[in-house]
mmCIF file of C-alpha atoms in Angstrom:
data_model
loop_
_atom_site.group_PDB
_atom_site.id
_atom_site.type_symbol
_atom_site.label_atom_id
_atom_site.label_comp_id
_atom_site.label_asym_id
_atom_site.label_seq_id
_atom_site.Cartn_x
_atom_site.Cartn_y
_atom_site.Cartn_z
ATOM 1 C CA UNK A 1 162.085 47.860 132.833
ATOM 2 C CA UNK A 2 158.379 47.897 133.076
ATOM 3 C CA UNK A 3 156.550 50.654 135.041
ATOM 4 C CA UNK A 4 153.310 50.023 136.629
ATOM 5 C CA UNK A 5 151.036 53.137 137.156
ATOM 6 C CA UNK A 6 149.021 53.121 140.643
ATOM 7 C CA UNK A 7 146.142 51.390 141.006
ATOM 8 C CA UNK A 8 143.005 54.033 140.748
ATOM 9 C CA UNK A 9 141.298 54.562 144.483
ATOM 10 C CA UNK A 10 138.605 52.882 144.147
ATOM 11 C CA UNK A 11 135.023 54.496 144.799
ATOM 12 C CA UNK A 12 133.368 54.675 148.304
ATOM 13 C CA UNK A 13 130.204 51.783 147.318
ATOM 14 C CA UNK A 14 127.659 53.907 148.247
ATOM 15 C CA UNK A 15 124.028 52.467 146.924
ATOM 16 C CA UNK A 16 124.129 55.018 144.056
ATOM 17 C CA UNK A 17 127.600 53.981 143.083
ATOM 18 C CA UNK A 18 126.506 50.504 143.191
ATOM 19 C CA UNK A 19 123.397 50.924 141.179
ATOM 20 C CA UNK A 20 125.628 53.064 138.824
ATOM 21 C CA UNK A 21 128.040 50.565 138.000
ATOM 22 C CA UNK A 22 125.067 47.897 137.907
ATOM 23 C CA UNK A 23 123.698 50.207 135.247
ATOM 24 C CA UNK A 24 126.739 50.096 133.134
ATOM 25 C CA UNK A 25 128.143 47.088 133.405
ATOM 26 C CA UNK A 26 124.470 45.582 132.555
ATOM 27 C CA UNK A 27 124.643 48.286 129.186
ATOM 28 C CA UNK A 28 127.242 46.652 127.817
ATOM 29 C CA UNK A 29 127.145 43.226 128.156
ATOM 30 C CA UNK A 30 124.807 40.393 129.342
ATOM 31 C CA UNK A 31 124.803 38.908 132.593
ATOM 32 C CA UNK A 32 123.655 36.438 135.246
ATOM 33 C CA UNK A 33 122.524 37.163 138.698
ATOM 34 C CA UNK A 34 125.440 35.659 140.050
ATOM 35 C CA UNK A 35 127.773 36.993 137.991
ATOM 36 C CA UNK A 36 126.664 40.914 139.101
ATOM 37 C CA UNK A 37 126.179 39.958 142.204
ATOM 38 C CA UNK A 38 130.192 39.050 142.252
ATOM 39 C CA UNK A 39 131.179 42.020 140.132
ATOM 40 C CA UNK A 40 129.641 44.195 142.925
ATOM 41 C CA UNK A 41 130.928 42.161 145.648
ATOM 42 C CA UNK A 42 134.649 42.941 144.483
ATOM 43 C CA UNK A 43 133.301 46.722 144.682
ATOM 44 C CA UNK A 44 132.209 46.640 148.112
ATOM 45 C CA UNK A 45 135.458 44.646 149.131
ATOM 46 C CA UNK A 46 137.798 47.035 147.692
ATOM 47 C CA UNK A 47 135.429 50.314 149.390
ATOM 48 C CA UNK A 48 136.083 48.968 152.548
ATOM 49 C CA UNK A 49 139.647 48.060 152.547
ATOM 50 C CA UNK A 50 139.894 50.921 150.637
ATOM 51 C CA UNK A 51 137.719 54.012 153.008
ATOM 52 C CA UNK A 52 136.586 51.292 155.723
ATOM 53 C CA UNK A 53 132.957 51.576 154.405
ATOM 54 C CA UNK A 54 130.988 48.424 156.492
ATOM 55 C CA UNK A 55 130.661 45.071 154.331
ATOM 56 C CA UNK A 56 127.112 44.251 155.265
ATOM 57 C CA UNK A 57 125.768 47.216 154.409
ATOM 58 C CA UNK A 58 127.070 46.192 151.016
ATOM 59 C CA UNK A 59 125.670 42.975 150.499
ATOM 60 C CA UNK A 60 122.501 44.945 151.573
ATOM 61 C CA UNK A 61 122.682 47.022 148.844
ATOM 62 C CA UNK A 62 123.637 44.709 146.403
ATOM 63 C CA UNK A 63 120.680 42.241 147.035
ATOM 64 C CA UNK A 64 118.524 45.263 147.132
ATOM 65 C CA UNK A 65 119.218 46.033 143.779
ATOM 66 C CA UNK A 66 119.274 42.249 141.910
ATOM 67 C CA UNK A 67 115.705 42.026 143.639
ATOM 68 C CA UNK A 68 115.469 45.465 142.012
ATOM 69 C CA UNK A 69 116.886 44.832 138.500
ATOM 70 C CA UNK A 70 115.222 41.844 138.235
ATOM 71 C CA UNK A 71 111.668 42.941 138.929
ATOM 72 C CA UNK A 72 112.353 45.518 136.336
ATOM 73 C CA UNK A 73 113.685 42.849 133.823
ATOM 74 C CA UNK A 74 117.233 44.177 133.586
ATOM 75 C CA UNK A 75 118.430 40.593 134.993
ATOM 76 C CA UNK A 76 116.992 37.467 133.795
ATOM 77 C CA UNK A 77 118.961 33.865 134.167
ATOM 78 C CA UNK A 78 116.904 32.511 132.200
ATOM 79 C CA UNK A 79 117.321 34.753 129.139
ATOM 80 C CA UNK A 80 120.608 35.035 129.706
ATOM 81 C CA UNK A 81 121.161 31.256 129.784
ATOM 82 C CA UNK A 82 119.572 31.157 126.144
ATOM 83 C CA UNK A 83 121.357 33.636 124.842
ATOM 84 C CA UNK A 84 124.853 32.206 126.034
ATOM 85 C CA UNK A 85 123.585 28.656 125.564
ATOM 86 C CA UNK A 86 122.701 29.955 121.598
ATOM 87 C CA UNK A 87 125.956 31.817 120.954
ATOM 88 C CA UNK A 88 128.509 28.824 122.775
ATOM 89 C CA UNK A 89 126.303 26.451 120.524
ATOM 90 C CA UNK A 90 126.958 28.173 117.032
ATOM 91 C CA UNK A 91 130.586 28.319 117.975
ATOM 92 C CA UNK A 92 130.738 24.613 118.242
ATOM 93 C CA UNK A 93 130.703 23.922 121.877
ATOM 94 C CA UNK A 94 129.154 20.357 122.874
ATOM 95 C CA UNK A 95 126.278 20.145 125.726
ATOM 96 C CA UNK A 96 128.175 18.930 128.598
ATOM 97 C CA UNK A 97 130.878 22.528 128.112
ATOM 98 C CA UNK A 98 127.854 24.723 127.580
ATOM 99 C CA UNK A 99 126.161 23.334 130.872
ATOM 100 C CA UNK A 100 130.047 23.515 132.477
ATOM 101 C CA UNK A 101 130.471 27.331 131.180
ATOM 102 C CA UNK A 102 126.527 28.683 132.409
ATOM 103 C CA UNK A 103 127.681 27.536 135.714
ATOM 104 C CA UNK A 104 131.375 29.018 136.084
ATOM 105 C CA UNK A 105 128.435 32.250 135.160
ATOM 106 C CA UNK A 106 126.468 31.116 138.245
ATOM 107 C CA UNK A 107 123.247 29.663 136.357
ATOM 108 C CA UNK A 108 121.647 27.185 138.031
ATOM 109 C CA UNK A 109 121.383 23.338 136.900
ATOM 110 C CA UNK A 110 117.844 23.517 136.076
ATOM 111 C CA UNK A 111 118.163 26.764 134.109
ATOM 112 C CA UNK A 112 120.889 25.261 132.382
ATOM 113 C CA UNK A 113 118.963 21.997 131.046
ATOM 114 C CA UNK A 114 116.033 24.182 129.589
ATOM 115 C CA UNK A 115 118.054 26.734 127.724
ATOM 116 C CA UNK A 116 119.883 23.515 125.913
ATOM 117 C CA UNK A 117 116.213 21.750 125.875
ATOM 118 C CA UNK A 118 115.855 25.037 123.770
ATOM 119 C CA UNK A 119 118.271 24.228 121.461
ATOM 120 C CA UNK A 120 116.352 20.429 120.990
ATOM 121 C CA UNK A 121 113.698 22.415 119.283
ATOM 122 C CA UNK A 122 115.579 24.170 116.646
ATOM 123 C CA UNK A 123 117.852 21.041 115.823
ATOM 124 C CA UNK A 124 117.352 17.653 115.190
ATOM 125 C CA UNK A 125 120.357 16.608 117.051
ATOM 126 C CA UNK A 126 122.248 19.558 119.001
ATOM 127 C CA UNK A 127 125.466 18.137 119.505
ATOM 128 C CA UNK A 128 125.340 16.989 115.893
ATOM 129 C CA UNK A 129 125.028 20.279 114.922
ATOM 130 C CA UNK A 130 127.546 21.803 117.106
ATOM 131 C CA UNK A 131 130.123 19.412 116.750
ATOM 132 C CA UNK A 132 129.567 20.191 112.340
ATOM 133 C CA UNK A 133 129.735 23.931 113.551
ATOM 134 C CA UNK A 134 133.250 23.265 115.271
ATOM 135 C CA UNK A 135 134.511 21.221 112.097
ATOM 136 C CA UNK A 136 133.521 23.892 109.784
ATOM 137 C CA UNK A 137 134.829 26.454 111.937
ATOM 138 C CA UNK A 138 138.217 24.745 112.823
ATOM 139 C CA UNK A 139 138.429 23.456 109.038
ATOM 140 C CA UNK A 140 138.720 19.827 110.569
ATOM 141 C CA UNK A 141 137.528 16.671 108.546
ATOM 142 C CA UNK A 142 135.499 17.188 105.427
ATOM 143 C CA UNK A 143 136.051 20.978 105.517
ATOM 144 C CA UNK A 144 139.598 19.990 105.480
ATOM 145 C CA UNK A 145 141.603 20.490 101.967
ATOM 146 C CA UNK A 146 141.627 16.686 100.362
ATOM 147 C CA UNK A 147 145.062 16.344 100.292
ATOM 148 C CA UNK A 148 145.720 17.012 104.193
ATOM 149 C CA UNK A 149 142.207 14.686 105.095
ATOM 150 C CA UNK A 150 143.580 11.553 105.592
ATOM 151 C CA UNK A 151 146.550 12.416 106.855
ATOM 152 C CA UNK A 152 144.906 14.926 109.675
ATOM 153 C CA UNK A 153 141.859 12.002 110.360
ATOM 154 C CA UNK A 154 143.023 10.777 113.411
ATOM 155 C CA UNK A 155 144.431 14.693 114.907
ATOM 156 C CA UNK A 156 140.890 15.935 113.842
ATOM 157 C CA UNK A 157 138.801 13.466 115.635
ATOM 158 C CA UNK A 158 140.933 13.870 118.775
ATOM 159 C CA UNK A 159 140.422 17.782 118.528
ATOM 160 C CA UNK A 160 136.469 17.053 118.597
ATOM 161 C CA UNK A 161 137.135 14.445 121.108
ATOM 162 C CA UNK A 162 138.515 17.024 123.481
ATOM 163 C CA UNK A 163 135.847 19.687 122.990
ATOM 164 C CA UNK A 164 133.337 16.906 124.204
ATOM 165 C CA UNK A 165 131.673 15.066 121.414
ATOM 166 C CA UNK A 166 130.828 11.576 121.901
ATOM 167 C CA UNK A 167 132.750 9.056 119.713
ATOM 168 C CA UNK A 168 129.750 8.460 117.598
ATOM 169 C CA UNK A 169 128.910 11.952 116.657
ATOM 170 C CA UNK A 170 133.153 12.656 116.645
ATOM 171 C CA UNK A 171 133.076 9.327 113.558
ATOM 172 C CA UNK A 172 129.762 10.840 112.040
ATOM 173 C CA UNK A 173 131.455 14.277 111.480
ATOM 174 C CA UNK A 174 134.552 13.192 110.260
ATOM 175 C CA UNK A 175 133.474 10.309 107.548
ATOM 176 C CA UNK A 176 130.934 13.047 106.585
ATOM 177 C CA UNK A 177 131.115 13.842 102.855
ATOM 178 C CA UNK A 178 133.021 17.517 101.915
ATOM 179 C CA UNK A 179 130.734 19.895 101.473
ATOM 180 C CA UNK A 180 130.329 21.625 98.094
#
């Protein structure tokens, strides 16, 4: 049988708390206006179910201290876009799931399109690039053992199919010579 421990009480969201937590969540990993602006949203919700603290005094805080944060430079969209845009890319991810992830983060369209216009600049063709990144990573196509290529061809290009290469770039990464 599985035991659950209690839920911790959560903390009265003070401005100080908030800020606090800002401060530490921001320390440890990157994030988008949005996003904190949920993360502390779920505070203040739990403070006032929790010790009946009021809502809009809250959301007061909290937009008090994004306008804060990012006068200071703490929060930036548009370095944060980059940044995510530059690590999804190297993983493999095509242009159309980077643009899908940035705004699940809450980055706007427009911040979205320059951080992969970004990536224009450093390759010749992105998606080209990606979708090679994904093979190589995945071991699909010509970073596929020789005796398990042909057999895998059609599995492989489906896999890069899914992740959101077009067909031509999907063909051009699998009839692409093994490296080596």
């Amino acid at each position: 049988m599985l035991f659950l421990a209690p839920m911790r009480k959560p903390r009265k969201a003070t401005a100080e708390y908030l800020e606090k937590a800002a401060i530490h969540y921001l320390a440890r990993h990157a994030a988008s206006t949005a996003g904190l602006r949920r993360l502390l949203a779920r505070k203040v919700a739990r403070s006032a179910s929790e010790h009946g603290t009021d809502p809009l005094e809250g959301a007061k805080a909290i937009e008090a201290l994004l306008a804060k944060f990012t006068r200071q430079g703490f929060l930036d969209d548009r370095a944060f876009a980059a940044l995510k845009t530059t690590a999804l890319h190297r993983r493999g991810m095509a242009g159309r799931r980077i643009r899908q992830t940035l705004a699940a983060k809450g980055v706007d369209a427009e911040t979205a399109d320059e951080a992969l216009a970004g990536l224009a600049l450093e390759h010749a063709d992105p998606e080209e690039a990606a979708a090679f990144a994904l093979a190589r990573r995945r071991k699909l196509g010509p970073f596929r053992p020789a005796p398990d290529r042909a057999a895998r061809r059609d599995k492989d290009m489906a896999a890069l199919a899914r992740a959101g290469f077009s067909w031509d770039i999907v063909r051009k990464v699998i009839e692409a010579d093994p490296p080596g």
